[in-house]
Amino acid sequence: MMSIRQRREIRATEVSEDFPAQEENVKLENKLPSGCTSRRLWKILSLTIGGTIALCIGLLTSVYLATLHENDLWFSNIKEVEREISFRTECGLYYSYYKQMLQAPTLVQGFRGLIYDNKTESMKTINLLQRMNIYQEVFLSILYRVLPIQKYLEPVYFYIYTLFGLQAIYVTALYITSWLLSGTWLSGLLAAFWYVTNRIDTTRVEFTIPLRENWALPFFAIQIAAITYFLRPNLQPLSERLTLLAIFISTFLFSLTWQFNQFMMLMQALVLFTLDSLDMLPAVKATWLYGIQITSLLLVCILQFFNSMILGSLLISFNLSVFVARKLQKNLKTGSFLNRLGKLLLHLFMVLCLTLFLNNIIKKILNLKSDEHIFKFLKAKFGLGATRDFDANLYLCEEAFGLLPFNTFGRLSDTLLFYAYVFVLSITVTVAFVVAFHNLSDSTSQQSVGKMEKGTVNLKPETAYNLIHTILFGFLALSTMRMKYLWTSHMCVFASFGLCSPEIWELLLKSVHLYNPKRFWPGMMDELSELREFYDPDTVELMNWINSNTPRKAVFAGSMQLLAGVKLCTGRTLTNHPHYEDSSLRERTRAVYQIYAKRAPEEVHALLRSFGTDYVILEDSICYERRHHRGCRLRDLLDIANGHMMDGPGENDPDLKPADHPRFCEEIKRNLPPYVAHFTRVFQNKTFHVYKLSRNK
């Protein structure tokens, strides 16, 4: 019989001794071309198309933002001084160092002028490379002086085009993150679309070009994409090392280009800490990420001439405290639910106390007061005490540092982004609570992170990371409007991932007990990844025999389904076929099917010969059918139609009578004289029996 089976290697000892003919089938099977090549080609094609679209979308976004900038300012037509004035507030300050480096007689003198600057603060010489994050201006000025582009591109255009080019990288990274989470580049396309259509709330690069965040956020997006890939289970060692390198480089560049790097990475560290504590993230991978954060900050600290604000950052203190607390609580993830919950609270308290202690000690040793205005601002903002501090109030009075305006949600809802985001967030948060509770309760389980029993609600580590990431940065954006760009861009990623991801829809259907892998396309994806093959050696053998041993004009009788194959493979004439929309054909089929009824051999022979039958094919799968229940088997239907009682235990209608003859398909195999006189067996295998009809009347 025909079957679809899993591909496997067949050993010689597995071949049945009763059917040596199958050895040939095994040999042929092993010679069949593998589907691996087609799968690789399809994967390469998908990556090529998705990657090409990502690059195109990124470039188009870059051109779009540059066009908006030009349209808003007519930048190409205004004077140089007007162009410089357009870089308002701190933007102009940062651009001035780029200009200063270009105007210096040599690169060495320009570099020296930044280290010993006496123009930024009067009567004071400061090291600008230590004080500010302006290495990007230094690098860009060097690049402009080295490249042969001075005759074709003005310095200001080289500067702004670089920033707009980074936006292409930014959008591409968002695209890739959504793609990684959902498994389809369509999700990335939707994320990029939402990023552009919600431009007012996702970026402000077109009118604040030199801002540090416009330099840093593209690298931050790359880092998130790399972390998302890194948290996937079962990565190859080479892929894991390359991903760690990408995370390190992007984290370092992000830290180097923005003064608020430590606070953003502290949020990331809190994400890792939360997931690690709840067993939703491999502890080893969390350790790698903690280490990369510390290493990147220390390297930036060296490049910034041992900036004390970096050394006294909460991030370094927090990460070190996590390492110490881990050593002190080695059995944190064992015990009952209440036991683990108590240990978790103790662990949290220990990390918090150690962080504050280490940070306080470091600041006292370094006599650090550089970031105290930030803590004063936070204290006043969250109502932890009235303050008359000028610096704190200066921030509090700025709209950018106020609460996120409510009309932001109206704009995000106009493009359906906010609705999609809330929908996906509600599902993943619910699942996260379920998974966290399961992990804390099932401490004896040896299941690895990201793997649970089939049918159990689960949340992948990379999904869990992006979930906690979007929640924490959402709270940050709600409290401080200036930070909304960190949240809204990731909102595009998270919402598009949820709408396009089979994981989210699977979780939703599981939660209401409606999940079925065949319900929609996640099942199709499983089928595409499952290598199978057609395997029906008995039918193949039958068709080959018919082609080789019967006349081309021979007439065959049998089941409708099988005869359709006979017609296709051999071209022989049929008594009946599956196109059942004809009354005469239906009568003929009913007559041919008497081969499975309780009829005398003479009657069956006469019926078959009335249609010109030369050969009849009997199938054991019909004669001994067990697929349907009693009353629905083909032989039962024939018995009822013929007024005969059905076989097997069970009730029969009172008007049914016992048959006068045994079942034809069974009795013919006994080779009794009444049957041999009319039918001669000419072919047989495990499934089929072919009989040639005699021509005598």
XYZ file of C-alpha atoms in Angstrom:
697
model
C 0.000 0.000 0.000
C 0.971 3.590 -0.491
C 2.412 5.443 2.509
C 4.306 8.610 3.391
C 7.117 7.809 5.764
C 10.080 9.466 7.464
C 13.325 9.285 5.567
C 15.821 6.997 7.217
C 18.816 4.866 6.501
C 17.824 1.189 6.106
C 20.155 -1.465 7.297
C 20.389 -4.820 5.590
C 19.267 -6.627 8.753
C 16.010 -4.652 8.737
C 14.843 -6.138 5.445
C 12.344 -8.932 5.974
C 13.506 -12.359 4.935
C 9.969 -13.217 3.805
C 10.082 -10.593 1.067
C 13.537 -10.576 -0.530
C 12.136 -8.595 -3.445
C 12.111 -5.562 -1.191
C 15.902 -5.491 -1.200
C 15.747 -4.044 -4.681
C 13.352 -1.367 -3.464
C 15.748 -0.501 -0.675
C 18.569 -0.098 -3.141
C 16.435 2.130 -5.305
C 15.330 4.099 -2.302
C 18.887 4.812 -1.246
C 19.590 6.104 -4.716
C 16.779 8.666 -4.577
C 18.010 12.266 -4.615
C 18.018 13.980 -1.250
C 15.733 16.947 -0.513
C 18.486 18.686 1.418
C 19.700 20.523 -1.668
C 16.266 21.940 -2.436
C 15.833 23.004 1.184
C 19.206 24.740 1.131
C 18.332 26.467 -2.117
C 15.009 27.606 -0.688
C 16.739 28.898 2.442
C 19.343 30.731 0.383
C 16.608 32.201 -1.811
C 14.627 33.360 1.224
C 17.717 34.884 2.832
C 18.628 36.594 -0.425
C 15.173 38.069 -0.937
C 14.771 39.051 2.703
C 18.261 40.521 2.906
C 17.820 42.468 -0.312
C 14.540 43.902 0.925
C 16.171 44.815 4.242
C 18.938 46.753 2.500
C 16.489 48.442 0.145
C 14.150 49.433 2.968
C 17.091 50.799 4.945
C 18.374 52.844 2.021
C 14.918 54.125 1.176
C 14.393 55.202 4.784
C 17.731 57.003 4.713
C 16.822 58.817 1.500
C 13.372 59.608 2.871
C 14.757 61.223 6.046
C 17.393 63.139 4.094
C 14.673 64.426 1.766
C 12.589 65.544 4.736
C 15.594 67.408 6.105
C 16.192 69.079 2.773
C 12.540 69.930 2.299
C 12.267 71.367 5.794
C 15.355 73.580 5.659
C 16.222 73.852 1.957
C 19.620 72.927 3.269
C 21.275 72.934 -0.143
C 20.364 76.554 -0.774
C 21.122 78.284 2.540
C 24.460 79.798 3.505
C 27.080 77.904 5.468
C 26.447 79.914 8.598
C 22.744 79.159 8.368
C 23.508 75.493 8.040
C 25.581 75.622 11.196
C 22.886 77.556 13.044
C 20.405 74.840 12.125
C 22.385 72.516 14.415
C 20.788 73.902 17.566
C 21.850 73.530 21.208
C 24.196 70.621 21.904
C 23.977 69.550 18.262
C 26.009 72.603 17.266
C 28.548 71.881 19.985
C 29.253 68.400 18.761
C 29.470 69.515 15.149
C 31.967 72.193 16.121
C 34.538 69.569 17.074
C 34.167 67.948 13.690
C 34.762 71.343 12.125
C 37.693 71.978 14.460
C 39.381 68.750 13.421
C 38.962 69.608 9.733
C 40.396 73.088 10.170
C 43.473 71.880 12.052
C 46.675 71.957 9.945
C 47.336 68.287 10.722
C 45.487 65.441 12.335
C 47.959 65.365 15.209
C 47.390 69.038 15.946
C 43.643 68.558 15.688
C 43.771 65.650 18.088
C 45.960 67.620 20.484
C 43.536 70.532 20.327
C 40.764 68.273 21.596
C 42.824 66.875 24.449
C 43.971 70.341 25.564
C 40.958 72.450 24.785
C 40.764 75.915 26.294
C 37.917 77.289 24.201
C 34.988 75.234 25.368
C 35.269 76.458 28.954
C 36.933 79.821 29.452
C 40.015 80.051 31.621
C 40.102 76.303 31.778
C 41.804 73.585 29.803
C 39.805 70.410 29.515
C 40.164 67.097 27.750
C 37.187 66.934 25.419
C 37.771 63.262 24.622
C 37.490 62.519 28.320
C 34.555 64.769 29.001
C 32.368 64.118 25.947
C 31.496 61.313 23.581
C 32.929 62.826 20.393
C 35.071 60.038 19.024
C 32.604 59.786 16.145
C 33.422 63.360 15.096
C 37.118 62.545 15.288
C 36.697 59.429 13.183
C 34.516 61.188 10.630
C 36.937 64.086 10.247
C 39.826 61.684 9.686
C 37.775 59.784 7.118
C 36.882 62.968 5.265
C 40.508 64.079 5.121
C 41.745 60.700 3.930
C 39.115 59.929 1.308
C 39.363 61.698 -2.087
C 35.950 63.303 -1.792
C 36.746 66.924 -0.878
C 36.095 68.144 -4.419
C 32.741 66.431 -4.683
C 31.215 66.613 -1.216
C 31.190 69.410 1.308
C 32.140 68.519 4.899
C 28.674 69.235 6.242
C 27.069 66.930 3.706
C 29.541 64.184 4.499
C 28.552 64.566 8.123
C 24.781 64.549 7.692
C 24.823 61.843 5.033
C 26.757 59.640 7.430
C 24.046 60.118 10.056
C 21.303 59.421 7.568
C 23.278 56.380 6.412
C 23.301 55.137 9.996
C 19.518 55.334 9.911
C 19.621 52.794 7.096
C 21.592 50.507 9.408
C 19.133 51.251 12.201
C 16.068 50.255 10.187
C 17.856 47.210 8.795
C 18.714 46.076 12.331
C 15.086 46.494 13.430
C 14.030 44.519 10.353
C 16.474 41.704 11.177
C 15.412 41.561 14.836
C 11.768 41.139 13.877
C 12.783 38.580 11.254
C 14.783 36.587 13.815
C 11.908 36.588 16.286
C 9.178 35.607 13.834
C 11.097 33.505 11.327
C 9.807 35.473 8.332
C 11.175 38.577 6.670
C 7.592 39.772 6.174
C 7.659 40.636 9.851
C 10.761 42.759 9.271
C 9.041 44.502 6.395
C 6.093 45.359 8.643
C 8.441 46.621 11.376
C 10.208 48.916 8.924
C 6.869 50.127 7.560
C 5.646 51.009 11.027
C 8.937 52.709 11.868
C 8.568 55.018 8.864
C 4.840 55.667 9.192
C 5.296 56.549 12.867
C 8.385 58.664 12.183
C 7.283 61.487 14.496
C 7.480 59.124 17.452
C 10.266 56.790 16.338
C 13.032 59.231 15.389
C 13.954 62.888 15.336
C 17.142 62.575 13.346
C 15.991 64.885 10.532
C 16.041 67.948 12.795
C 18.556 66.923 15.505
C 21.202 65.291 13.346
C 24.324 65.473 15.565
C 22.577 64.297 18.766
C 24.458 61.434 20.445
C 21.438 59.164 20.349
C 21.340 59.361 16.556
C 24.845 57.949 16.508
C 24.239 55.387 19.231
C 20.799 53.926 18.545
C 21.779 52.182 15.283
C 24.482 50.280 17.182
C 22.018 49.618 19.982
C 19.616 48.088 17.442
C 22.425 45.926 16.045
C 23.222 44.782 19.571
C 19.592 43.805 20.222
C 19.472 41.857 16.944
C 22.708 40.059 17.831
C 21.481 39.261 21.354
C 18.224 37.946 19.909
C 20.182 35.560 17.705
C 22.632 34.678 20.487
C 19.823 33.555 22.794
C 18.645 30.955 20.307
C 19.298 27.413 21.544
C 21.704 24.976 19.910
C 23.884 27.494 18.080
C 26.966 26.143 16.373
C 30.200 27.100 18.209
C 31.402 29.249 15.310
C 28.057 31.041 15.033
C 28.035 31.637 18.764
C 31.541 33.117 18.754
C 30.770 35.366 15.781
C 27.549 36.515 17.432
C 29.388 37.309 20.657
C 31.867 39.334 18.615
C 29.001 41.245 16.995
C 27.454 41.890 20.414
C 30.763 43.125 21.778
C 31.501 45.452 18.853
C 27.992 46.926 18.796
C 27.943 47.326 22.592
C 31.320 49.035 22.505
C 30.319 51.437 19.732
C 27.022 52.179 21.460
C 28.871 52.944 24.688
C 31.441 55.078 22.912
C 28.922 57.302 21.150
C 26.394 58.196 23.893
C 26.873 59.514 27.383
C 23.731 57.776 28.617
C 25.052 54.369 27.590
C 25.433 53.102 31.143
C 21.799 53.751 32.018
C 20.480 52.037 28.896
C 22.698 49.022 29.473
C 21.645 48.956 33.129
C 18.115 48.413 31.846
C 19.433 45.556 29.716
C 21.232 44.081 32.713
C 17.958 44.177 34.649
C 16.321 42.291 31.782
C 19.007 39.607 31.923
C 18.795 39.425 35.715
C 15.025 38.972 35.635
C 15.090 36.235 33.024
C 18.034 34.435 34.621
C 16.338 34.446 38.025
C 13.153 32.979 36.540
C 14.969 30.276 34.553
C 13.831 31.804 31.274
C 17.363 32.372 30.035
C 20.490 30.181 30.061
C 22.695 31.369 32.933
C 25.855 30.880 30.874
C 24.625 33.202 28.133
C 23.555 35.801 30.687
C 27.069 35.670 32.150
C 28.584 36.292 28.713
C 26.366 39.331 28.219
C 27.153 40.725 31.679
C 30.837 40.332 30.900
C 30.536 42.032 27.514
C 28.823 45.015 29.123
C 31.561 45.416 31.708
C 34.355 44.905 29.166
C 32.854 47.426 26.744
C 32.462 50.068 29.428
C 36.008 49.548 30.699
C 37.387 49.835 27.172
C 35.437 53.061 26.653
C 36.737 54.230 30.010
C 40.296 53.738 28.779
C 39.601 55.568 25.521
C 38.042 58.402 27.493
C 41.152 58.755 29.594
C 39.710 56.860 32.581
C 36.487 58.779 32.843
C 35.466 58.456 36.494
C 31.750 58.602 35.692
C 32.066 55.289 33.845
C 33.928 53.610 36.669
C 31.309 54.824 39.127
C 28.372 53.691 36.990
C 25.594 51.638 38.505
C 25.958 49.142 35.669
C 29.437 47.995 36.692
C 28.409 47.810 40.339
C 25.257 45.868 39.487
C 26.943 43.325 37.223
C 29.707 42.689 39.742
C 27.090 42.283 42.475
C 25.259 39.668 40.377
C 28.479 37.653 40.036
C 29.141 37.836 43.781
C 25.555 36.934 44.709
C 25.676 33.940 42.384
C 28.738 32.616 44.156
C 27.117 33.073 47.551
C 23.826 31.424 46.492
C 24.805 28.393 44.458
C 21.543 26.507 45.151
C 19.300 29.375 44.102
C 17.336 27.294 41.601
C 16.418 24.324 43.770
C 13.595 23.607 46.171
C 9.831 23.949 46.249
C 7.931 26.957 44.910
C 7.829 28.836 48.222
C 11.420 27.883 48.934
C 12.593 29.164 45.569
C 10.492 32.297 45.879
C 12.105 33.051 49.219
C 15.564 32.448 47.786
C 14.746 34.681 44.837
C 13.658 37.555 47.076
C 16.786 37.104 49.170
C 18.884 37.074 46.007
C 17.241 40.273 44.815
C 17.822 41.956 48.160
C 21.447 40.797 48.216
C 22.142 42.110 44.693
C 20.490 45.450 45.494
C 22.467 45.917 48.710
C 25.741 44.875 47.089
C 25.124 47.232 44.157
C 24.502 50.237 46.377
C 27.428 49.328 48.609
C 29.922 48.869 45.760
C 28.720 51.977 43.953
C 28.999 54.081 47.091
C 32.505 52.787 47.828
C 33.708 53.438 44.265
C 32.292 56.959 44.237
C 33.910 57.789 47.534
C 37.274 56.457 46.400
C 37.074 58.410 43.125
C 35.377 61.421 44.736
C 32.814 61.153 41.974
C 30.002 63.685 41.694
C 29.536 63.793 37.934
C 26.208 61.979 37.879
C 24.632 63.197 41.110
C 22.364 65.605 39.191
C 20.747 62.611 37.514
C 19.883 61.010 40.820
C 18.577 64.308 42.154
C 16.400 64.602 39.070
C 15.069 61.070 39.519
C 14.404 61.673 43.205
C 12.400 64.817 42.454
C 10.612 63.336 39.453
C 9.229 60.359 41.329
C 8.236 62.425 44.360
C 10.807 61.051 46.728
C 11.180 64.431 48.324
C 10.887 68.077 47.387
C 14.002 69.657 45.948
C 15.218 73.158 45.227
C 18.209 71.908 43.372
C 18.670 74.024 40.263
C 19.960 71.205 38.080
C 17.135 68.853 39.000
C 14.493 71.518 38.440
C 16.079 72.456 35.123
C 15.431 68.949 33.903
C 11.976 68.802 35.462
C 10.914 71.943 33.630
C 11.935 70.598 30.245
C 9.115 69.009 28.271
C 11.461 66.357 26.947
C 12.038 65.094 30.481
C 8.374 65.097 31.404
C 5.848 62.291 31.168
C 5.004 60.881 27.769
C 2.083 62.920 26.344
C -1.166 61.033 25.963
C -1.577 62.102 22.336
C 1.408 59.897 21.501
C -0.833 56.849 21.822
C -3.361 58.437 19.507
C -0.757 58.851 16.778
C 0.526 55.310 17.277
C -3.043 54.009 17.129
C -3.721 55.776 13.826
C -1.320 53.354 12.120
C -2.660 50.387 14.163
C 0.782 49.951 15.722
C -0.348 50.505 19.294
C -3.319 48.136 18.970
C -1.112 45.388 17.561
C 1.498 46.025 20.252
C -1.005 45.761 23.108
C -2.438 42.578 21.596
C 0.954 40.885 21.319
C 2.110 42.218 24.680
C -0.955 40.910 26.510
C -0.422 37.407 25.120
C 3.305 37.236 25.806
C 3.012 38.733 29.300
C 0.376 36.150 30.223
C 2.523 33.343 28.871
C 5.590 34.744 30.641
C 3.765 34.571 33.993
C 2.720 30.992 33.288
C 6.233 29.957 32.288
C 7.811 31.754 35.250
C 5.401 30.047 37.665
C 6.101 26.685 36.024
C 9.862 27.194 36.256
C 9.718 28.174 39.924
C 7.403 25.274 40.750
C 9.147 22.568 38.713
C 12.579 22.795 40.268
C 13.237 19.069 39.884
C 12.792 19.185 36.124
C 15.909 18.634 34.089
C 14.488 20.285 31.015
C 16.736 22.821 29.405
C 15.746 26.443 29.075
C 13.412 26.974 26.149
C 12.274 23.344 26.054
C 9.173 21.958 27.718
C 6.873 19.075 27.109
C 5.000 19.048 23.841
C 1.708 20.857 24.185
C 2.943 22.910 27.142
C 2.875 26.682 26.886
C 6.424 27.862 26.318
C 8.345 31.061 25.660
C 11.614 31.090 23.766
C 14.579 32.830 25.458
C 14.918 35.378 22.648
C 11.208 36.159 22.842
C 11.355 36.458 26.612
C 14.326 38.828 26.350
C 12.566 41.146 23.909
C 9.412 41.030 26.036
C 11.110 42.225 29.220
C 13.163 44.664 27.149
C 10.075 46.317 25.688
C 8.358 46.445 29.103
C 11.257 48.114 30.911
C 11.956 50.587 28.128
C 8.226 51.212 27.945
C 8.225 52.320 31.577
C 11.262 54.475 30.832
C 9.488 56.144 27.916
C 6.316 56.716 29.931
C 8.314 58.463 32.642
C 10.621 60.457 30.352
C 9.430 61.569 26.937
C 12.950 61.964 25.522
C 13.501 58.228 25.935
C 10.437 57.267 23.916
C 12.556 56.665 20.822
C 14.127 53.667 22.527
C 10.668 52.218 23.100
C 8.694 53.111 19.984
C 11.261 51.661 17.598
C 11.268 48.400 19.536
C 7.479 48.585 19.656
C 7.503 48.296 15.855
C 9.674 45.194 16.124
C 7.634 43.532 18.847
C 4.231 44.210 17.305
C 5.249 43.038 13.832
C 6.887 39.937 15.274
C 3.715 39.022 17.133
C 1.433 39.428 14.144
C 3.681 37.397 11.844
C 4.980 34.806 14.299
C 3.534 31.278 14.502
C 4.761 31.188 18.103
C 2.371 33.917 19.238
C -0.656 32.422 17.494
C 0.268 29.008 18.849
C 0.421 30.435 22.373
C -2.933 32.154 21.897
C -4.656 28.979 20.662
C -3.051 26.878 23.380
C -4.369 29.257 26.016
C -7.938 28.589 24.847
C -7.258 24.898 24.104
C -7.743 25.314 20.363
C -4.196 24.710 19.215
C -3.742 22.231 16.407
C -0.562 22.209 14.289
C -2.742 21.653 11.200
C -4.928 24.674 11.893
C -2.768 27.176 10.031
C 0.604 27.760 8.516
C 2.861 26.886 11.497
C 1.911 23.303 10.674
C 2.927 23.903 7.092
C 6.306 25.120 8.294
C 6.701 21.927 10.306
C 5.882 19.918 7.209
C 8.422 21.813 5.161
C 11.107 21.066 7.727
C 10.155 17.386 7.953
C 11.873 15.268 5.297
C 9.589 12.586 3.906
C 9.294 10.458 0.807
C 6.750 8.542 -1.274
C 6.966 4.816 -0.552
C 4.644 2.279 -2.230
C 6.678 -0.636 -3.629
C 3.678 -2.976 -3.990
C 1.793 -0.638 -6.315
C 4.963 0.060 -8.283
C 5.463 -3.666 -8.709
C 1.859 -4.076 -9.872
C 2.112 -1.332 -12.496
C 5.389 -2.695 -13.813
C 3.862 -6.168 -14.137
C 0.805 -4.856 -16.015
C 3.018 -2.972 -18.469
C 5.212 -5.999 -19.084
C 2.770 -8.910 -19.019
C -0.629 -7.820 -20.324
C -1.845 -6.742 -23.778
C -2.224 -3.002 -24.290
C -5.925 -3.516 -25.060
C -6.584 -5.575 -21.935
C -9.556 -4.483 -19.767
C -9.079 -4.191 -15.996
C -11.636 -4.174 -13.188
C -11.084 -3.147 -9.588
C -11.591 -0.276 -7.180
C -12.099 3.202 -8.617
C -9.035 4.668 -6.897
C -6.678 1.938 -8.062
C -7.991 1.896 -11.622
C -7.264 5.609 -11.962
C -3.621 4.764 -11.303
C -3.761 1.875 -13.779
C -5.012 4.252 -16.453
C -2.300 6.811 -15.700
C 0.618 4.394 -15.415
C -0.239 1.750 -18.007
C -2.840 3.186 -20.372
C -4.981 0.043 -20.081
C -8.779 0.054 -20.474
C -10.912 0.338 -17.323
C -14.334 -0.931 -16.347
C -14.951 1.997 -13.955
C -13.224 5.110 -12.614
C -13.553 7.754 -9.849
C -15.516 10.328 -11.853
C -18.724 9.273 -10.188
C -21.182 11.885 -11.535
C -22.960 9.469 -13.946
C -25.785 7.055 -13.088
C -24.703 4.315 -15.479
C -21.142 4.482 -14.173
C -22.411 4.216 -10.626
C -24.400 1.074 -11.544
C -21.382 -0.394 -13.273
C -19.162 0.344 -10.286
C -21.661 -1.311 -7.951
C -21.620 -4.379 -10.177
C -17.817 -4.538 -10.330
C -17.611 -4.183 -6.563
C -19.424 -7.497 -6.183
C -15.914 -8.949 -6.074
C -15.959 -7.890 -2.403
C -19.481 -9.185 -1.733
C -20.855 -12.641 -0.877
C -21.559 -13.856 -4.393
C -21.027 -17.071 -6.326
C -17.982 -17.171 -8.628
C -20.217 -17.761 -11.635
C -22.223 -14.608 -10.869
C -19.111 -12.475 -10.386
C -17.553 -13.821 -13.562
C -20.726 -13.077 -15.534
C -20.934 -9.521 -14.193
C -17.291 -8.772 -14.974
C -17.426 -10.329 -18.425
C -20.512 -8.248 -19.223
C -18.164 -5.226 -19.127
C -15.491 -6.959 -21.200
C -13.176 -7.551 -18.238
C -9.961 -9.463 -18.919
C -8.279 -8.960 -15.528
C -9.610 -8.175 -12.058
C -7.480 -6.716 -9.260
C -8.388 -7.590 -5.670
C -7.005 -5.522 -2.765
C -6.535 -6.944 0.707
C -6.935 -3.460 2.164
C -10.568 -3.508 0.976
C -11.349 -7.155 1.509
C -10.085 -7.096 5.123
C -10.744 -3.428 5.807
C -10.443 -2.259 9.415
C -10.209 1.494 8.869
C -13.947 2.086 9.105
C -16.270 0.823 11.788
C -18.778 -1.971 11.189
C -21.515 -0.780 8.873
C -19.244 1.612 6.962
C -16.807 -0.854 5.442
C -17.214 -1.396 1.698
C -18.028 -5.055 2.205
C -20.726 -4.113 4.738
C -22.304 -1.664 2.317
C -22.385 -4.383 -0.360
C -23.889 -6.922 2.041
C -26.669 -4.535 3.045
C -27.373 -3.655 -0.590
C -27.541 -7.370 -1.426
C -29.811 -8.133 1.558
C -27.091 -10.101 3.388
C -26.109 -10.003 7.042
C -22.831 -8.264 7.842
C -19.760 -10.035 9.188
C -18.569 -9.790 12.764
C -20.261 -9.205 16.094
C -23.074 -6.693 16.155
C -26.688 -6.255 15.275
C -28.181 -6.574 11.808
C -31.430 -5.264 10.448
C -34.168 -7.904 10.796
C -34.791 -8.124 7.064
C -31.182 -9.130 6.300
C -30.602 -12.810 5.513
C -27.513 -14.997 5.708
C -25.748 -15.212 2.348
C -25.766 -18.437 0.341
C -22.116 -18.024 -0.642
C -18.934 -16.968 1.165
C -17.239 -13.668 0.450
C -15.743 -13.799 -3.033
C -12.476 -11.920 -2.329
C -11.649 -14.306 0.510
C -12.788 -17.587 -0.996
C -11.050 -17.117 -4.359
C -7.666 -17.377 -2.649
C -8.372 -20.976 -1.663
C -8.157 -22.036 -5.333
C -11.281 -24.180 -5.133
C -12.546 -25.738 -8.438
C -15.576 -23.400 -8.896
C -13.242 -20.407 -8.719
C -10.353 -21.888 -10.679
C -12.750 -22.684 -13.497
C -13.409 -18.968 -14.041
C -10.359 -17.152 -12.560
C -6.644 -17.801 -12.849
C -4.230 -15.980 -10.544
C -1.469 -14.376 -12.609
C 0.074 -11.933 -10.103
C 0.359 -11.599 -6.336
C 2.200 -9.510 -3.748
C 1.491 -8.381 -0.198
C -1.321 -6.065 -1.263
C -2.704 -7.047 -4.644
C -4.011 -10.218 -6.292
C -4.593 -10.175 -10.064
C -6.826 -12.798 -11.717
C -7.346 -13.425 -15.407
C -10.910 -14.213 -16.385
C -11.649 -17.262 -18.498
C -13.621 -16.718 -21.706
C -15.803 -19.798 -21.436
C -19.529 -19.206 -20.998
